[in-house]
C-alpha cells in the first residue's frame, strides 16, 4: 500500500467514515432518486473476472463516495460502486453529499481541495483508504469510455447547459425533460457496456495498490 498522507491517529481518521452516510441512510434522505438507484442496483451484474478479483482482494479498503444528488452520473454510477463494495467482506462504503460538511474527510486527502474547490470537482468521486485510513487513490466520475457517449449527446443537445442555468419556469421544465432524457440514455449506455467498463477501471485501480506477491496470490 502507498504511504499515508496524514499523521492523525487512526481513531480520529475513522470519524470521517463513521460520521458519513450508509447507502440505506442516503436512500432514506433522497426519496426522489431512491427508486431509480434501487432499480439500477438490481440491473448490475459484475463481470466474473472482476467479481472474482473483488471477492478475493486481500486487503481491507474503506470507500467514501462524494455525490451530487442532482447529477445523472451519480444516479447511474453509484449503484455500480455499491455492487463492488458489497462484493467483498473486506470493503466498506459510506457516502457524503456535496452539501455535507466535508472538513473531516478533506483532512485525509492532501491531493484534493474538498472544502473550497468542490464545485470544480466532477462527482461522484470515489475516495479509497486502507485499513489505517491512509489515502490510496481516487476514481470518478465515470469510466473513460463514457466520454464519447456524453460528447455525442451534448453535441446533439447544445441547449442543455443554457437551460440548466436559466431560471424561468418554462426553461426549467425543458431542462427537467432533457435531464430525464439524458438519465435514461445513460442507463442504456451503462447496461450495454459501461457497467463493465466501470468495474474494470476500479479493478485496475485496486490492483495498482497491491505488490507483485499479492497479485500473484
PDB file of C-alpha atoms in Angstrom:
ATOM      1  CA  UNK A   1       0.000   0.000   0.000  1.00  0.00           C
ATOM      2  CA  UNK A   2       1.018   3.580  -0.550  1.00  0.00           C
ATOM      3  CA  UNK A   3       2.302   5.529   2.459  1.00  0.00           C
ATOM      4  CA  UNK A   4      -0.259   7.633   4.284  1.00  0.00           C
ATOM      5  CA  UNK A   5      -0.578  11.336   3.760  1.00  0.00           C
ATOM      6  CA  UNK A   6      -1.663  12.213   7.297  1.00  0.00           C
ATOM      7  CA  UNK A   7      -0.312  11.532  10.776  1.00  0.00           C
ATOM      8  CA  UNK A   8      -3.648  11.780  12.559  1.00  0.00           C
ATOM      9  CA  UNK A   9      -4.470   8.915  14.953  1.00  0.00           C
ATOM     10  CA  UNK A  10      -6.395   6.093  13.292  1.00  0.00           C
ATOM     11  CA  UNK A  11      -9.442   6.615  15.531  1.00  0.00           C
ATOM     12  CA  UNK A  12      -9.563  10.284  14.592  1.00  0.00           C
ATOM     13  CA  UNK A  13      -9.266   9.427  10.909  1.00  0.00           C
ATOM     14  CA  UNK A  14     -12.100   6.912  11.157  1.00  0.00           C
ATOM     15  CA  UNK A  15     -14.511   9.621  12.308  1.00  0.00           C
ATOM     16  CA  UNK A  16     -14.694  10.835   8.700  1.00  0.00           C
ATOM     17  CA  UNK A  17     -16.115   7.439   7.819  1.00  0.00           C
ATOM     18  CA  UNK A  18     -18.385   6.783  10.768  1.00  0.00           C
ATOM     19  CA  UNK A  19     -19.943  10.242  10.512  1.00  0.00           C
ATOM     20  CA  UNK A  20     -20.843   9.760   6.838  1.00  0.00           C
ATOM     21  CA  UNK A  21     -23.935   8.046   5.451  1.00  0.00           C
ATOM     22  CA  UNK A  22     -24.554   4.403   4.817  1.00  0.00           C
ATOM     23  CA  UNK A  23     -26.202   3.665   1.486  1.00  0.00           C
ATOM     24  CA  UNK A  24     -29.502   2.954   3.244  1.00  0.00           C
ATOM     25  CA  UNK A  25     -29.350   6.279   5.091  1.00  0.00           C
ATOM     26  CA  UNK A  26     -28.622   8.076   1.838  1.00  0.00           C
ATOM     27  CA  UNK A  27     -31.622   6.423   0.149  1.00  0.00           C
ATOM     28  CA  UNK A  28     -33.885   7.423   3.030  1.00  0.00           C
ATOM     29  CA  UNK A  29     -32.704  11.040   2.784  1.00  0.00           C
ATOM     30  CA  UNK A  30     -33.057  11.095  -1.023  1.00  0.00           C
ATOM     31  CA  UNK A  31     -36.549   9.724  -1.749  1.00  0.00           C
ATOM     32  CA  UNK A  32     -36.682  11.377  -5.181  1.00  0.00           C
ATOM     33  CA  UNK A  33     -33.787   9.311  -6.558  1.00  0.00           C
ATOM     34  CA  UNK A  34     -34.036   6.229  -4.327  1.00  0.00           C
ATOM     35  CA  UNK A  35     -36.333   4.215  -6.658  1.00  0.00           C
ATOM     36  CA  UNK A  36     -34.027   4.789  -9.625  1.00  0.00           C
ATOM     37  CA  UNK A  37     -30.925   3.872  -7.626  1.00  0.00           C
ATOM     38  CA  UNK A  38     -32.560   0.661  -6.391  1.00  0.00           C
ATOM     39  CA  UNK A  39     -33.573  -0.297  -9.942  1.00  0.00           C
ATOM     40  CA  UNK A  40     -30.079   0.387 -11.227  1.00  0.00           C
ATOM     41  CA  UNK A  41     -28.563  -1.732  -8.479  1.00  0.00           C
ATOM     42  CA  UNK A  42     -30.742  -4.687  -9.483  1.00  0.00           C
ATOM     43  CA  UNK A  43     -29.697  -4.279 -13.136  1.00  0.00           C
ATOM     44  CA  UNK A  44     -25.961  -4.531 -12.497  1.00  0.00           C
ATOM     45  CA  UNK A  45     -24.044  -7.749 -12.976  1.00  0.00           C
ATOM     46  CA  UNK A  46     -20.300  -7.541 -12.433  1.00  0.00           C
ATOM     47  CA  UNK A  47     -18.169  -9.433 -14.971  1.00  0.00           C
ATOM     48  CA  UNK A  48     -16.959 -12.726 -13.482  1.00  0.00           C
ATOM     49  CA  UNK A  49     -13.254 -11.806 -13.669  1.00  0.00           C
ATOM     50  CA  UNK A  50     -13.855  -8.523 -11.846  1.00  0.00           C
ATOM     51  CA  UNK A  51     -16.162 -10.105  -9.297  1.00  0.00           C
ATOM     52  CA  UNK A  52     -13.582 -12.794  -8.545  1.00  0.00           C
ATOM     53  CA  UNK A  53     -10.902 -10.125  -8.108  1.00  0.00           C
ATOM     54  CA  UNK A  54     -13.022  -8.086  -5.688  1.00  0.00           C
ATOM     55  CA  UNK A  55     -14.128 -11.125  -3.668  1.00  0.00           C
ATOM     56  CA  UNK A  56     -10.537 -12.315  -3.247  1.00  0.00           C
ATOM     57  CA  UNK A  57      -8.971  -8.881  -2.685  1.00  0.00           C
ATOM     58  CA  UNK A  58      -6.539  -9.420   0.200  1.00  0.00           C
ATOM     59  CA  UNK A  59      -6.640  -6.026   1.934  1.00  0.00           C
ATOM     60  CA  UNK A  60      -9.227  -4.051   3.866  1.00  0.00           C
ATOM     61  CA  UNK A  61     -10.389  -0.981   1.955  1.00  0.00           C
ATOM     62  CA  UNK A  62     -12.699   1.830   3.016  1.00  0.00           C
ATOM     63  CA  UNK A  63     -14.614   3.668   0.295  1.00  0.00           C
ATOM     64  CA  UNK A  64     -16.043   7.155   0.698  1.00  0.00           C
ATOM     65  CA  UNK A  65     -18.111   8.312  -2.274  1.00  0.00           C
ATOM     66  CA  UNK A  66     -18.785  12.017  -2.683  1.00  0.00           C
ATOM     67  CA  UNK A  67     -22.049  12.504  -4.539  1.00  0.00           C
ATOM     68  CA  UNK A  68     -24.220  15.199  -6.065  1.00  0.00           C
ATOM     69  CA  UNK A  69     -27.867  14.203  -5.782  1.00  0.00           C
ATOM     70  CA  UNK A  70     -28.792  16.113  -8.966  1.00  0.00           C
ATOM     71  CA  UNK A  71     -26.117  14.525 -11.156  1.00  0.00           C
ATOM     72  CA  UNK A  72     -27.070  11.764 -13.621  1.00  0.00           C
ATOM     73  CA  UNK A  73     -23.546  10.400 -13.176  1.00  0.00           C
ATOM     74  CA  UNK A  74     -24.317   9.838  -9.509  1.00  0.00           C
ATOM     75  CA  UNK A  75     -27.551   8.041 -10.322  1.00  0.00           C
ATOM     76  CA  UNK A  76     -26.007   5.583 -12.753  1.00  0.00           C
ATOM     77  CA  UNK A  77     -22.525   5.110 -11.249  1.00  0.00           C
ATOM     78  CA  UNK A  78     -23.255   4.958  -7.505  1.00  0.00           C
ATOM     79  CA  UNK A  79     -25.106   1.604  -7.766  1.00  0.00           C
ATOM     80  CA  UNK A  80     -22.090   0.086  -9.540  1.00  0.00           C
ATOM     81  CA  UNK A  81     -19.792   1.238  -6.755  1.00  0.00           C
ATOM     82  CA  UNK A  82     -22.265  -0.177  -4.238  1.00  0.00           C
ATOM     83  CA  UNK A  83     -22.148  -3.540  -6.038  1.00  0.00           C
ATOM     84  CA  UNK A  84     -18.358  -3.504  -5.929  1.00  0.00           C
ATOM     85  CA  UNK A  85     -18.288  -2.560  -2.240  1.00  0.00           C
ATOM     86  CA  UNK A  86     -20.685  -5.376  -1.359  1.00  0.00           C
ATOM     87  CA  UNK A  87     -18.777  -7.949  -3.367  1.00  0.00           C
ATOM     88  CA  UNK A  88     -16.021  -8.272  -0.759  1.00  0.00           C
ATOM     89  CA  UNK A  89     -16.168  -8.706   3.027  1.00  0.00           C
ATOM     90  CA  UNK A  90     -13.073  -6.500   3.210  1.00  0.00           C
ATOM     91  CA  UNK A  91     -14.703  -3.495   1.506  1.00  0.00           C
ATOM     92  CA  UNK A  92     -16.887  -0.933   3.245  1.00  0.00           C
ATOM     93  CA  UNK A  93     -18.577   2.099   1.710  1.00  0.00           C
ATOM     94  CA  UNK A  94     -20.065   5.319   3.016  1.00  0.00           C
ATOM     95  CA  UNK A  95     -21.419   8.393   1.243  1.00  0.00           C
ATOM     96  CA  UNK A  96     -21.081  12.133   1.607  1.00  0.00           C
ATOM     97  CA  UNK A  97     -23.208  14.624  -0.295  1.00  0.00           C
ATOM     98  CA  UNK A  98     -21.654  17.780  -1.685  1.00  0.00           C
ATOM     99  CA  UNK A  99     -23.929  19.707   0.699  1.00  0.00           C
ATOM    100  CA  UNK A 100     -22.489  17.902   3.754  1.00  0.00           C
ATOM    101  CA  UNK A 101     -19.617  19.095   5.897  1.00  0.00           C
ATOM    102  CA  UNK A 102     -16.558  17.612   4.181  1.00  0.00           C
ATOM    103  CA  UNK A 103     -13.919  19.002   6.547  1.00  0.00           C
ATOM    104  CA  UNK A 104     -13.136  15.680   8.219  1.00  0.00           C
ATOM    105  CA  UNK A 105     -12.600  13.716   5.018  1.00  0.00           C
ATOM    106  CA  UNK A 106     -10.793  16.668   3.432  1.00  0.00           C
ATOM    107  CA  UNK A 107      -8.228  16.438   6.228  1.00  0.00           C
ATOM    108  CA  UNK A 108      -7.317  12.953   4.996  1.00  0.00           C
ATOM    109  CA  UNK A 109      -6.757  13.911   1.354  1.00  0.00           C
ATOM    110  CA  UNK A 110      -3.941  16.321   0.527  1.00  0.00           C
ATOM    111  CA  UNK A 111      -4.337  15.838  -3.224  1.00  0.00           C
ATOM    112  CA  UNK A 112      -7.779  17.459  -3.408  1.00  0.00           C
ATOM    113  CA  UNK A 113      -9.278  20.654  -2.067  1.00  0.00           C
ATOM    114  CA  UNK A 114     -12.671  19.417  -0.952  1.00  0.00           C
ATOM    115  CA  UNK A 115     -13.621  22.470   1.086  1.00  0.00           C
ATOM    116  CA  UNK A 116     -13.144  25.464  -1.229  1.00  0.00           C
ATOM    117  CA  UNK A 117     -12.970  23.987  -4.737  1.00  0.00           C
ATOM    118  CA  UNK A 118     -15.584  21.218  -4.579  1.00  0.00           C
ATOM    119  CA  UNK A 119     -17.620  22.876  -7.344  1.00  0.00           C
ATOM    120  CA  UNK A 120     -14.708  22.263  -9.715  1.00  0.00           C
ATOM    121  CA  UNK A 121     -14.609  18.510  -8.964  1.00  0.00           C
ATOM    122  CA  UNK A 122     -16.784  16.206 -11.056  1.00  0.00           C
ATOM    123  CA  UNK A 123     -18.968  13.948  -8.937  1.00  0.00           C
ATOM    124  CA  UNK A 124     -19.421  11.182  -7.993  1.00  0.00           C
ATOM    125  CA  UNK A 125     -15.882  10.771  -6.696  1.00  0.00           C
ATOM    126  CA  UNK A 126     -14.686   7.555  -5.091  1.00  0.00           C
ATOM    127  CA  UNK A 127     -12.022   8.065  -2.412  1.00  0.00           C
ATOM    128  CA  UNK A 128     -10.230   4.916  -1.271  1.00  0.00           C
ATOM    129  CA  UNK A 129      -8.491   4.429   2.090  1.00  0.00           C
ATOM    130  CA  UNK A 130      -6.683   1.464   3.576  1.00  0.00           C
ATOM    131  CA  UNK A 131      -7.373  -0.158   6.936  1.00  0.00           C
ATOM    132  CA  UNK A 132      -5.484   2.586   8.785  1.00  0.00           C
ATOM    133  CA  UNK A 133      -7.229   5.366   6.851  1.00  0.00           C
ATOM    134  CA  UNK A 134      -4.267   6.242   4.662  1.00  0.00           C
ATOM    135  CA  UNK A 135      -5.465   7.656   1.351  1.00  0.00           C
ATOM    136  CA  UNK A 136      -4.779   5.275  -1.529  1.00  0.00           C
ATOM    137  CA  UNK A 137      -6.393   6.778  -4.603  1.00  0.00           C
ATOM    138  CA  UNK A 138      -9.500   8.122  -6.279  1.00  0.00           C
ATOM    139  CA  UNK A 139     -11.787   7.345  -9.189  1.00  0.00           C
ATOM    140  CA  UNK A 140     -14.643   9.147 -10.917  1.00  0.00           C
ATOM    141  CA  UNK A 141     -16.948  10.481 -12.050  1.00  0.00           C
ATOM    142  CA  UNK A 142     -17.443   7.778 -14.708  1.00  0.00           C
ATOM    143  CA  UNK A 143     -15.409   5.366 -16.850  1.00  0.00           C
ATOM    144  CA  UNK A 144     -13.332   6.911 -19.625  1.00  0.00           C
ATOM    145  CA  UNK A 145     -15.422   5.114 -22.227  1.00  0.00           C
ATOM    146  CA  UNK A 146     -18.443   7.187 -21.154  1.00  0.00           C
ATOM    147  CA  UNK A 147     -16.837  10.363 -22.506  1.00  0.00           C
ATOM    148  CA  UNK A 148     -17.605   9.613 -26.150  1.00  0.00           C
ATOM    149  CA  UNK A 149     -21.258   8.880 -25.354  1.00  0.00           C
ATOM    150  CA  UNK A 150     -21.591  12.120 -23.410  1.00  0.00           C
ATOM    151  CA  UNK A 151     -19.808  14.212 -26.015  1.00  0.00           C
ATOM    152  CA  UNK A 152     -22.154  12.961 -28.739  1.00  0.00           C
ATOM    153  CA  UNK A 153     -25.230  13.583 -26.595  1.00  0.00           C
ATOM    154  CA  UNK A 154     -24.213  17.127 -25.682  1.00  0.00           C
ATOM    155  CA  UNK A 155     -23.417  17.874 -29.323  1.00  0.00           C
ATOM    156  CA  UNK A 156     -26.954  16.842 -30.166  1.00  0.00           C
ATOM    157  CA  UNK A 157     -28.395  18.908 -27.301  1.00  0.00           C
ATOM    158  CA  UNK A 158     -26.461  22.213 -27.189  1.00  0.00           C
ATOM    159  CA  UNK A 159     -29.312  23.854 -25.308  1.00  0.00           C
ATOM    160  CA  UNK A 160     -28.747  21.681 -22.228  1.00  0.00           C
ATOM    161  CA  UNK A 161     -26.210  23.912 -20.443  1.00  0.00           C
ATOM    162  CA  UNK A 162     -28.144  27.100 -21.233  1.00  0.00           C
ATOM    163  CA  UNK A 163     -31.352  25.648 -19.862  1.00  0.00           C
ATOM    164  CA  UNK A 164     -29.532  24.366 -16.769  1.00  0.00           C
ATOM    165  CA  UNK A 165     -28.610  27.948 -15.852  1.00  0.00           C
ATOM    166  CA  UNK A 166     -31.962  29.502 -16.754  1.00  0.00           C
ATOM    167  CA  UNK A 167     -34.482  30.305 -14.045  1.00  0.00           C
ATOM    168  CA  UNK A 168     -37.805  30.742 -15.859  1.00  0.00           C
ATOM    169  CA  UNK A 169     -40.421  28.041 -15.259  1.00  0.00           C
ATOM    170  CA  UNK A 170     -40.566  27.272 -18.989  1.00  0.00           C
ATOM    171  CA  UNK A 171     -36.803  26.789 -19.268  1.00  0.00           C
ATOM    172  CA  UNK A 172     -36.650  24.765 -16.089  1.00  0.00           C
ATOM    173  CA  UNK A 173     -39.409  22.499 -17.373  1.00  0.00           C
ATOM    174  CA  UNK A 174     -37.475  21.921 -20.597  1.00  0.00           C
ATOM    175  CA  UNK A 175     -34.283  21.335 -18.633  1.00  0.00           C
ATOM    176  CA  UNK A 176     -36.010  18.749 -16.444  1.00  0.00           C
ATOM    177  CA  UNK A 177     -37.229  16.952 -19.559  1.00  0.00           C
ATOM    178  CA  UNK A 178     -33.714  16.921 -21.037  1.00  0.00           C
ATOM    179  CA  UNK A 179     -32.251  15.727 -17.744  1.00  0.00           C
ATOM    180  CA  UNK A 180     -34.709  12.848 -17.699  1.00  0.00           C
ATOM    181  CA  UNK A 181     -33.813  12.013 -21.300  1.00  0.00           C
ATOM    182  CA  UNK A 182     -30.090  12.065 -20.522  1.00  0.00           C
ATOM    183  CA  UNK A 183     -30.550   9.890 -17.446  1.00  0.00           C
ATOM    184  CA  UNK A 184     -32.463   7.255 -19.380  1.00  0.00           C
ATOM    185  CA  UNK A 185     -29.907   7.361 -22.207  1.00  0.00           C
ATOM    186  CA  UNK A 186     -27.110   6.848 -19.690  1.00  0.00           C
ATOM    187  CA  UNK A 187     -28.972   3.923 -18.201  1.00  0.00           C
ATOM    188  CA  UNK A 188     -28.995   2.256 -21.620  1.00  0.00           C
ATOM    189  CA  UNK A 189     -25.300   3.033 -22.215  1.00  0.00           C
ATOM    190  CA  UNK A 190     -24.281   1.558 -18.884  1.00  0.00           C
ATOM    191  CA  UNK A 191     -26.382  -1.560 -19.237  1.00  0.00           C
ATOM    192  CA  UNK A 192     -24.878  -2.066 -22.696  1.00  0.00           C
ATOM    193  CA  UNK A 193     -21.179  -1.906 -21.807  1.00  0.00           C
ATOM    194  CA  UNK A 194     -20.353   0.883 -19.352  1.00  0.00           C
ATOM    195  CA  UNK A 195     -21.198  -1.119 -16.239  1.00  0.00           C
ATOM    196  CA  UNK A 196     -18.391  -3.455 -17.262  1.00  0.00           C
ATOM    197  CA  UNK A 197     -16.080  -0.545 -18.120  1.00  0.00           C
ATOM    198  CA  UNK A 198     -16.650   0.964 -14.683  1.00  0.00           C
ATOM    199  CA  UNK A 199     -15.929  -2.316 -12.885  1.00  0.00           C
ATOM    200  CA  UNK A 200     -12.785  -2.835 -14.973  1.00  0.00           C
ATOM    201  CA  UNK A 201     -11.391   0.621 -14.183  1.00  0.00           C
ATOM    202  CA  UNK A 202     -11.961   0.187 -10.449  1.00  0.00           C
ATOM    203  CA  UNK A 203     -10.435  -3.307 -10.721  1.00  0.00           C
ATOM    204  CA  UNK A 204      -7.315  -1.840 -12.322  1.00  0.00           C
ATOM    205  CA  UNK A 205      -7.072   0.902  -9.713  1.00  0.00           C
ATOM    206  CA  UNK A 206      -7.312  -1.531  -6.798  1.00  0.00           C
ATOM    207  CA  UNK A 207      -4.791  -3.842  -8.467  1.00  0.00           C
ATOM    208  CA  UNK A 208      -2.336  -0.936  -8.616  1.00  0.00           C
ATOM    209  CA  UNK A 209      -2.349  -0.809  -4.786  1.00  0.00           C
ATOM    210  CA  UNK A 210      -1.034  -4.375  -4.494  1.00  0.00           C
ATOM    211  CA  UNK A 211       2.534  -5.540  -4.764  1.00  0.00           C
ATOM    212  CA  UNK A 212       3.536  -8.326  -7.161  1.00  0.00           C
ATOM    213  CA  UNK A 213       3.333 -11.025  -4.476  1.00  0.00           C
ATOM    214  CA  UNK A 214      -0.250 -10.121  -3.601  1.00  0.00           C
ATOM    215  CA  UNK A 215      -1.220 -10.008  -7.279  1.00  0.00           C
ATOM    216  CA  UNK A 216       0.207 -13.474  -7.876  1.00  0.00           C
ATOM    217  CA  UNK A 217      -1.733 -14.847  -4.934  1.00  0.00           C
TER     218      UNK A 217
END
